[in-house]
Amino acid sequence: MKATITSIELKGPFKFFVLSQKALSIVKQLKSSNCKDFKKRGFWTTHYTMTLWGNENDLKEFAGSGAHLEAMKVSKEIAKEIRTITIDTEILPNWKEAKSLLEKGKVIRFNN
């Protein structure tokens, strides 16, 4: 199975409202997908998600469609930085391990 761990650092606290609006649509999309497990947490300008998938195809299909795709198109408007990593695992890691794994992940930085 595959797990994707993501962090987003917002450009400022008021961007949280845009993030929340997008997140509601993404969670709705997740519930109708083949996602096996999902966790989220965040505070102020830093937020994290983890998703668990049966295979890479299901993961890519979700990431490249619907509400998730639409959110990615506007990510440069709300985010300073996005980090992501995909790992092979049977269960989602704990948050401490997830944050450690993200240090080795792909980093996308946006200009202010």
mmCIF file of C-alpha atoms in Angstrom:
data_model
loop_
_atom_site.group_PDB
_atom_site.id
_atom_site.type_symbol
_atom_site.label_atom_id
_atom_site.label_comp_id
_atom_site.label_asym_id
_atom_site.label_seq_id
_atom_site.Cartn_x
_atom_site.Cartn_y
_atom_site.Cartn_z
ATOM 1 C CA MET A 1 0.000 0.000 0.000
ATOM 2 C CA LYS A 2 1.000 3.639 -0.432
ATOM 3 C CA ALA A 3 0.761 6.538 1.994
ATOM 4 C CA THR A 4 1.144 10.178 1.049
ATOM 5 C CA ILE A 5 2.138 12.665 3.721
ATOM 6 C CA THR A 6 1.783 16.372 2.981
ATOM 7 C CA SER A 7 2.410 19.628 4.786
ATOM 8 C CA ILE A 8 1.379 23.092 3.706
ATOM 9 C CA GLU A 9 2.731 26.316 5.164
ATOM 10 C CA LEU A 10 0.336 29.152 4.448
ATOM 11 C CA LYS A 11 1.405 32.652 3.403
ATOM 12 C CA GLY A 12 -0.491 34.046 6.374
ATOM 13 C CA PRO A 13 -3.225 33.253 8.895
ATOM 14 C CA PHE A 14 -6.011 34.696 6.740
ATOM 15 C CA LYS A 15 -5.233 32.122 4.028
ATOM 16 C CA PHE A 16 -6.635 29.531 6.444
ATOM 17 C CA PHE A 17 -10.155 30.407 5.289
ATOM 18 C CA VAL A 18 -9.350 29.569 1.674
ATOM 19 C CA LEU A 19 -7.596 26.377 2.773
ATOM 20 C CA SER A 20 -10.619 25.347 4.867
ATOM 21 C CA GLN A 21 -13.004 25.863 1.977
ATOM 22 C CA LYS A 22 -10.842 23.737 -0.328
ATOM 23 C CA ALA A 23 -10.312 21.098 2.368
ATOM 24 C CA LEU A 24 -14.054 20.530 2.803
ATOM 25 C CA SER A 25 -14.388 19.677 -0.886
ATOM 26 C CA ILE A 26 -11.288 17.478 -0.817
ATOM 27 C CA VAL A 27 -12.554 15.497 2.194
ATOM 28 C CA LYS A 28 -15.848 14.963 0.386
ATOM 29 C CA GLN A 29 -13.885 13.672 -2.625
ATOM 30 C CA LEU A 30 -11.809 11.429 -0.323
ATOM 31 C CA LYS A 31 -14.935 9.849 1.146
ATOM 32 C CA SER A 32 -16.063 8.759 -2.315
ATOM 33 C CA SER A 33 -12.595 7.513 -3.347
ATOM 34 C CA ASN A 34 -10.660 4.300 -2.669
ATOM 35 C CA CYS A 35 -8.746 5.950 0.192
ATOM 36 C CA LYS A 36 -8.166 3.432 3.011
ATOM 37 C CA ASP A 37 -7.333 5.885 5.817
ATOM 38 C CA PHE A 38 -6.963 9.623 6.351
ATOM 39 C CA LYS A 39 -5.573 11.867 9.081
ATOM 40 C CA LYS A 40 -5.236 15.629 9.292
ATOM 41 C CA ARG A 41 -3.968 18.158 11.784
ATOM 42 C CA GLY A 42 -2.854 21.723 11.773
ATOM 43 C CA PHE A 43 -2.544 24.958 13.621
ATOM 44 C CA TRP A 44 -2.279 28.560 12.537
ATOM 45 C CA THR A 45 -0.310 28.499 9.272
ATOM 46 C CA THR A 46 1.014 24.926 9.165
ATOM 47 C CA HIS A 47 -1.232 21.979 8.268
ATOM 48 C CA TYR A 48 -0.653 18.275 7.594
ATOM 49 C CA THR A 49 -2.499 15.428 5.912
ATOM 50 C CA MET A 50 -1.872 11.714 5.520
ATOM 51 C CA THR A 51 -3.742 9.373 3.190
ATOM 52 C CA LEU A 52 -3.403 5.616 2.746
ATOM 53 C CA TRP A 53 -4.115 3.937 -0.597
ATOM 54 C CA GLY A 54 -4.318 0.337 -1.752
ATOM 55 C CA ASN A 55 -2.144 1.125 -4.771
ATOM 56 C CA GLU A 56 -0.362 3.947 -6.550
ATOM 57 C CA ASN A 57 -2.969 4.118 -9.306
ATOM 58 C CA ASP A 58 -5.762 5.009 -6.837
ATOM 59 C CA LEU A 59 -3.526 7.662 -5.273
ATOM 60 C CA LYS A 60 -2.676 9.252 -8.640
ATOM 61 C CA GLU A 61 -6.285 9.143 -9.808
ATOM 62 C CA PHE A 62 -7.383 11.044 -6.693
ATOM 63 C CA ALA A 63 -4.541 13.582 -6.794
ATOM 64 C CA GLY A 64 -5.118 14.423 -10.447
ATOM 65 C CA SER A 65 -8.870 14.946 -10.352
ATOM 66 C CA GLY A 66 -11.791 16.775 -8.801
ATOM 67 C CA ALA A 67 -11.488 19.022 -5.768
ATOM 68 C CA HIS A 68 -7.873 18.027 -5.126
ATOM 69 C CA LEU A 69 -6.784 19.063 -8.611
ATOM 70 C CA GLU A 70 -8.681 22.353 -8.302
ATOM 71 C CA ALA A 71 -7.000 23.071 -4.945
ATOM 72 C CA MET A 72 -3.563 22.373 -6.402
ATOM 73 C CA LYS A 73 -4.214 24.941 -9.133
ATOM 74 C CA VAL A 74 -4.599 27.711 -6.524
ATOM 75 C CA SER A 75 -1.992 26.478 -4.036
ATOM 76 C CA LYS A 76 0.536 29.124 -5.095
ATOM 77 C CA GLU A 77 -1.935 31.810 -4.003
ATOM 78 C CA ILE A 78 -2.212 30.558 -0.416
ATOM 79 C CA ALA A 79 0.981 28.590 0.305
ATOM 80 C CA LYS A 80 4.582 29.539 1.003
ATOM 81 C CA GLU A 81 5.652 25.906 0.869
ATOM 82 C CA ILE A 82 4.234 22.455 0.271
ATOM 83 C CA ARG A 83 6.114 19.279 1.213
ATOM 84 C CA THR A 84 5.071 15.806 0.196
ATOM 85 C CA ILE A 85 6.375 12.277 0.348
ATOM 86 C CA THR A 86 4.862 8.950 -0.669
ATOM 87 C CA ILE A 87 5.967 5.793 1.125
ATOM 88 C CA ASP A 88 5.223 2.082 1.079
ATOM 89 C CA THR A 89 3.427 1.105 4.298
ATOM 90 C CA GLU A 90 0.483 -0.898 5.591
ATOM 91 C CA ILE A 91 -0.631 1.742 8.113
ATOM 92 C CA LEU A 92 -0.299 5.490 8.483
ATOM 93 C CA PRO A 93 2.650 6.517 10.673
ATOM 94 C CA ASN A 94 2.277 8.540 13.849
ATOM 95 C CA TRP A 95 2.646 12.319 13.511
ATOM 96 C CA LYS A 96 6.203 12.439 14.871
ATOM 97 C CA GLU A 97 7.362 9.894 12.286
ATOM 98 C CA ALA A 98 5.351 11.594 9.518
ATOM 99 C CA LYS A 99 6.986 14.969 10.185
ATOM 100 C CA SER A 100 10.410 13.325 10.191
ATOM 101 C CA LEU A 101 9.677 11.633 6.838
ATOM 102 C CA LEU A 102 8.586 14.962 5.347
ATOM 103 C CA GLU A 103 12.088 16.335 5.916
ATOM 104 C CA LYS A 104 13.189 14.007 3.075
ATOM 105 C CA GLY A 105 10.184 14.798 0.874
ATOM 106 C CA LYS A 106 9.688 16.866 -2.243
ATOM 107 C CA VAL A 107 9.551 20.610 -1.499
ATOM 108 C CA ILE A 108 7.656 23.172 -3.574
ATOM 109 C CA ARG A 109 8.220 26.807 -2.606
ATOM 110 C CA PHE A 110 6.148 29.697 -3.911
ATOM 111 C CA ASN A 111 7.179 33.341 -4.134
ATOM 112 C CA ASN A 112 5.168 35.721 -1.967
#
